CSV table of C-alpha atoms in Angstrom, one decimal:
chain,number,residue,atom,x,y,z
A,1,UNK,CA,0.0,0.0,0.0
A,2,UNK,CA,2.8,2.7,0.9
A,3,UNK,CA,3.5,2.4,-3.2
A,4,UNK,CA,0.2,3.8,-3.3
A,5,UNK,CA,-3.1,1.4,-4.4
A,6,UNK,CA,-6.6,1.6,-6.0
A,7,UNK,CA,-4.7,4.4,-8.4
A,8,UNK,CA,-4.4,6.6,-5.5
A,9,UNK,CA,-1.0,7.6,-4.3
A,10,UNK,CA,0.6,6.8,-0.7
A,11,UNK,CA,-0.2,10.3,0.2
A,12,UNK,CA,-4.0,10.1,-1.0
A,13,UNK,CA,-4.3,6.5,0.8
A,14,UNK,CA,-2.9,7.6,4.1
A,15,UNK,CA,-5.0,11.1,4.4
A,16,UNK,CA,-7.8,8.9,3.5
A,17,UNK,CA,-7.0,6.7,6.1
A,18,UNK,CA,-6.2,9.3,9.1
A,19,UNK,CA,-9.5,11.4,8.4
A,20,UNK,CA,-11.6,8.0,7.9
A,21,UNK,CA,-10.5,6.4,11.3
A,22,UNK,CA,-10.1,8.2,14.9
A,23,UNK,CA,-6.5,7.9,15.6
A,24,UNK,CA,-5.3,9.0,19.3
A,25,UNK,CA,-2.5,7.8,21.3
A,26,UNK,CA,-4.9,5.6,22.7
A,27,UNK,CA,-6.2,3.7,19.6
A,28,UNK,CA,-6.4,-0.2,20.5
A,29,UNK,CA,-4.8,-1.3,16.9
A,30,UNK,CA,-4.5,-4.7,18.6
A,31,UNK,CA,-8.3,-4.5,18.4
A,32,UNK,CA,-8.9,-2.6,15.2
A,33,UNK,CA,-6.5,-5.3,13.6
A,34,UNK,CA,-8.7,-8.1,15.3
A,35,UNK,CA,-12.4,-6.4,14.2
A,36,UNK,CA,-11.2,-6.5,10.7
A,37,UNK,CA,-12.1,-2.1,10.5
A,38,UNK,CA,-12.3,-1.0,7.4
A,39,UNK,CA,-12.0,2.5,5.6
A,40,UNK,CA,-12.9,3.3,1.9
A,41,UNK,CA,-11.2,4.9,-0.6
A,42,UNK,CA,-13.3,5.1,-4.4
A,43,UNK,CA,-15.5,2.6,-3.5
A,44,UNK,CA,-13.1,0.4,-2.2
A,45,UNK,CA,-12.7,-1.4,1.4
A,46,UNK,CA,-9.2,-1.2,2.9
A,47,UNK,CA,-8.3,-3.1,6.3
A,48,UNK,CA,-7.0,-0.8,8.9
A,49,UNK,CA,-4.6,-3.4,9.4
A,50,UNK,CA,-3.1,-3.2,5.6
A,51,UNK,CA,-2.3,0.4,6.4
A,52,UNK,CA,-0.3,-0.6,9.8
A,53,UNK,CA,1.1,-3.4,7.8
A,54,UNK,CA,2.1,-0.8,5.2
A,55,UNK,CA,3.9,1.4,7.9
A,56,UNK,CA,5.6,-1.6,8.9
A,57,UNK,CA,6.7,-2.5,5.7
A,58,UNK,CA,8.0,1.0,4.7
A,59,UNK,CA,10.2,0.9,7.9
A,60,UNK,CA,11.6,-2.7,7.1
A,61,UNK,CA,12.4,-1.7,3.7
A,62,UNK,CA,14.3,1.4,4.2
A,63,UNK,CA,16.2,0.1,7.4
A,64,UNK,CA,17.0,-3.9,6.8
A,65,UNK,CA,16.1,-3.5,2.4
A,66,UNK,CA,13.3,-6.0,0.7
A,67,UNK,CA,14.4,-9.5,1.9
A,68,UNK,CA,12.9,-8.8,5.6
A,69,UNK,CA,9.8,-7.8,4.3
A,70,UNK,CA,8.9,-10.8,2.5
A,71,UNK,CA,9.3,-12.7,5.8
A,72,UNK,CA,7.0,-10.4,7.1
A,73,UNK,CA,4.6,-10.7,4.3
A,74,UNK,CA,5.0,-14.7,4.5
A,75,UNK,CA,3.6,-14.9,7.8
A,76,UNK,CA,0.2,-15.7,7.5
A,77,UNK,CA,-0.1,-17.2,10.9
A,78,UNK,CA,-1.5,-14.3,13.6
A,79,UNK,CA,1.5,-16.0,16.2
A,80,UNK,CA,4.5,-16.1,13.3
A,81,UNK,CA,3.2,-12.5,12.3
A,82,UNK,CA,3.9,-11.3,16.3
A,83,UNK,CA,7.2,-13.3,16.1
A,84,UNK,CA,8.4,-12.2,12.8
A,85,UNK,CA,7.4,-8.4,13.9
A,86,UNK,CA,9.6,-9.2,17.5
A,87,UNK,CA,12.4,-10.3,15.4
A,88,UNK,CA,12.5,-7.4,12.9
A,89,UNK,CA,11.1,-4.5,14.7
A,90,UNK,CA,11.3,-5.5,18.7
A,91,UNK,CA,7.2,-4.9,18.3
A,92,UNK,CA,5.3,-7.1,20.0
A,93,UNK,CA,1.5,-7.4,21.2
A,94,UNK,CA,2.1,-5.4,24.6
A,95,UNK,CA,3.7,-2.9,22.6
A,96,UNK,CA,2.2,-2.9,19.9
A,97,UNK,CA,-0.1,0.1,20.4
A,98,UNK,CA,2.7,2.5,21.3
A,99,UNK,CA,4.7,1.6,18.2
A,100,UNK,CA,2.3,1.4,15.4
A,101,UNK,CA,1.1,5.3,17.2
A,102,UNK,CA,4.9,6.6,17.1
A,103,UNK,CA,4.7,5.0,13.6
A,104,UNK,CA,1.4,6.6,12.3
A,105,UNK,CA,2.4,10.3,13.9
A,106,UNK,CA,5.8,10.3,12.3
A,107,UNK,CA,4.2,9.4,9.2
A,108,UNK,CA,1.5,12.5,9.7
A,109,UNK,CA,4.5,14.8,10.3
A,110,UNK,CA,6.7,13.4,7.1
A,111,UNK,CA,3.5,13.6,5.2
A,112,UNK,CA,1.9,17.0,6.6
A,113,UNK,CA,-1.0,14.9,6.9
């Protein structure tokens, strides 16, 4: 998604995203991420959880290159997605919430979102 999707640009996807859902420093993403939330963008459902995954993605890439992210990407399993994210980022599901916030914020201030 942070290559941009649905013909919409990373930008346009991620203001979509931050004016669609209600994002504090005390979102439960855990939660969102289990609910399955959704926002639209032209008609078109994204999960929440795709744009996290996104943010995760575009931090893997530019800090350990593409290899890494395909292991993330690989792990379909929710307990091999939490252990893959512990080995690559140190995030895991107690701290989850705090990193994928300092992760979203940076990306509003890069982005002047």
């Amino acid at each position: 998604l942070y290559g941009g999707s649905w013909g919409l640009s990373w930008q346009e996807m991620f203001t979509a995203f931050t004016n669609k859902i209600e994002m504090t420093r005390n979102t439960d993403w855990l939660k969102l991420r289990e609910q399955k939330v959704f926002f639209e963008t032209d008609g078109h459902k994204n999960p929440t959880d795709f744009m996290v995954n996104a943010l995760f993605v575009k931090k893997i890439e530019s800090e350990k290159g593409f290899a890494p992210v395909l292991e993330l990407l690989d792990a379909k399993e929710e307990a091999t997605y939490f252990e893959t994210l512990e080995k690559l980022m140190g995030i895991t599901k107690e701290n989850y919430n705090r990193e994928v916030w300092k992760l979203l914020k940076k990306e509003m201030e890069d982005l002047e979102v």
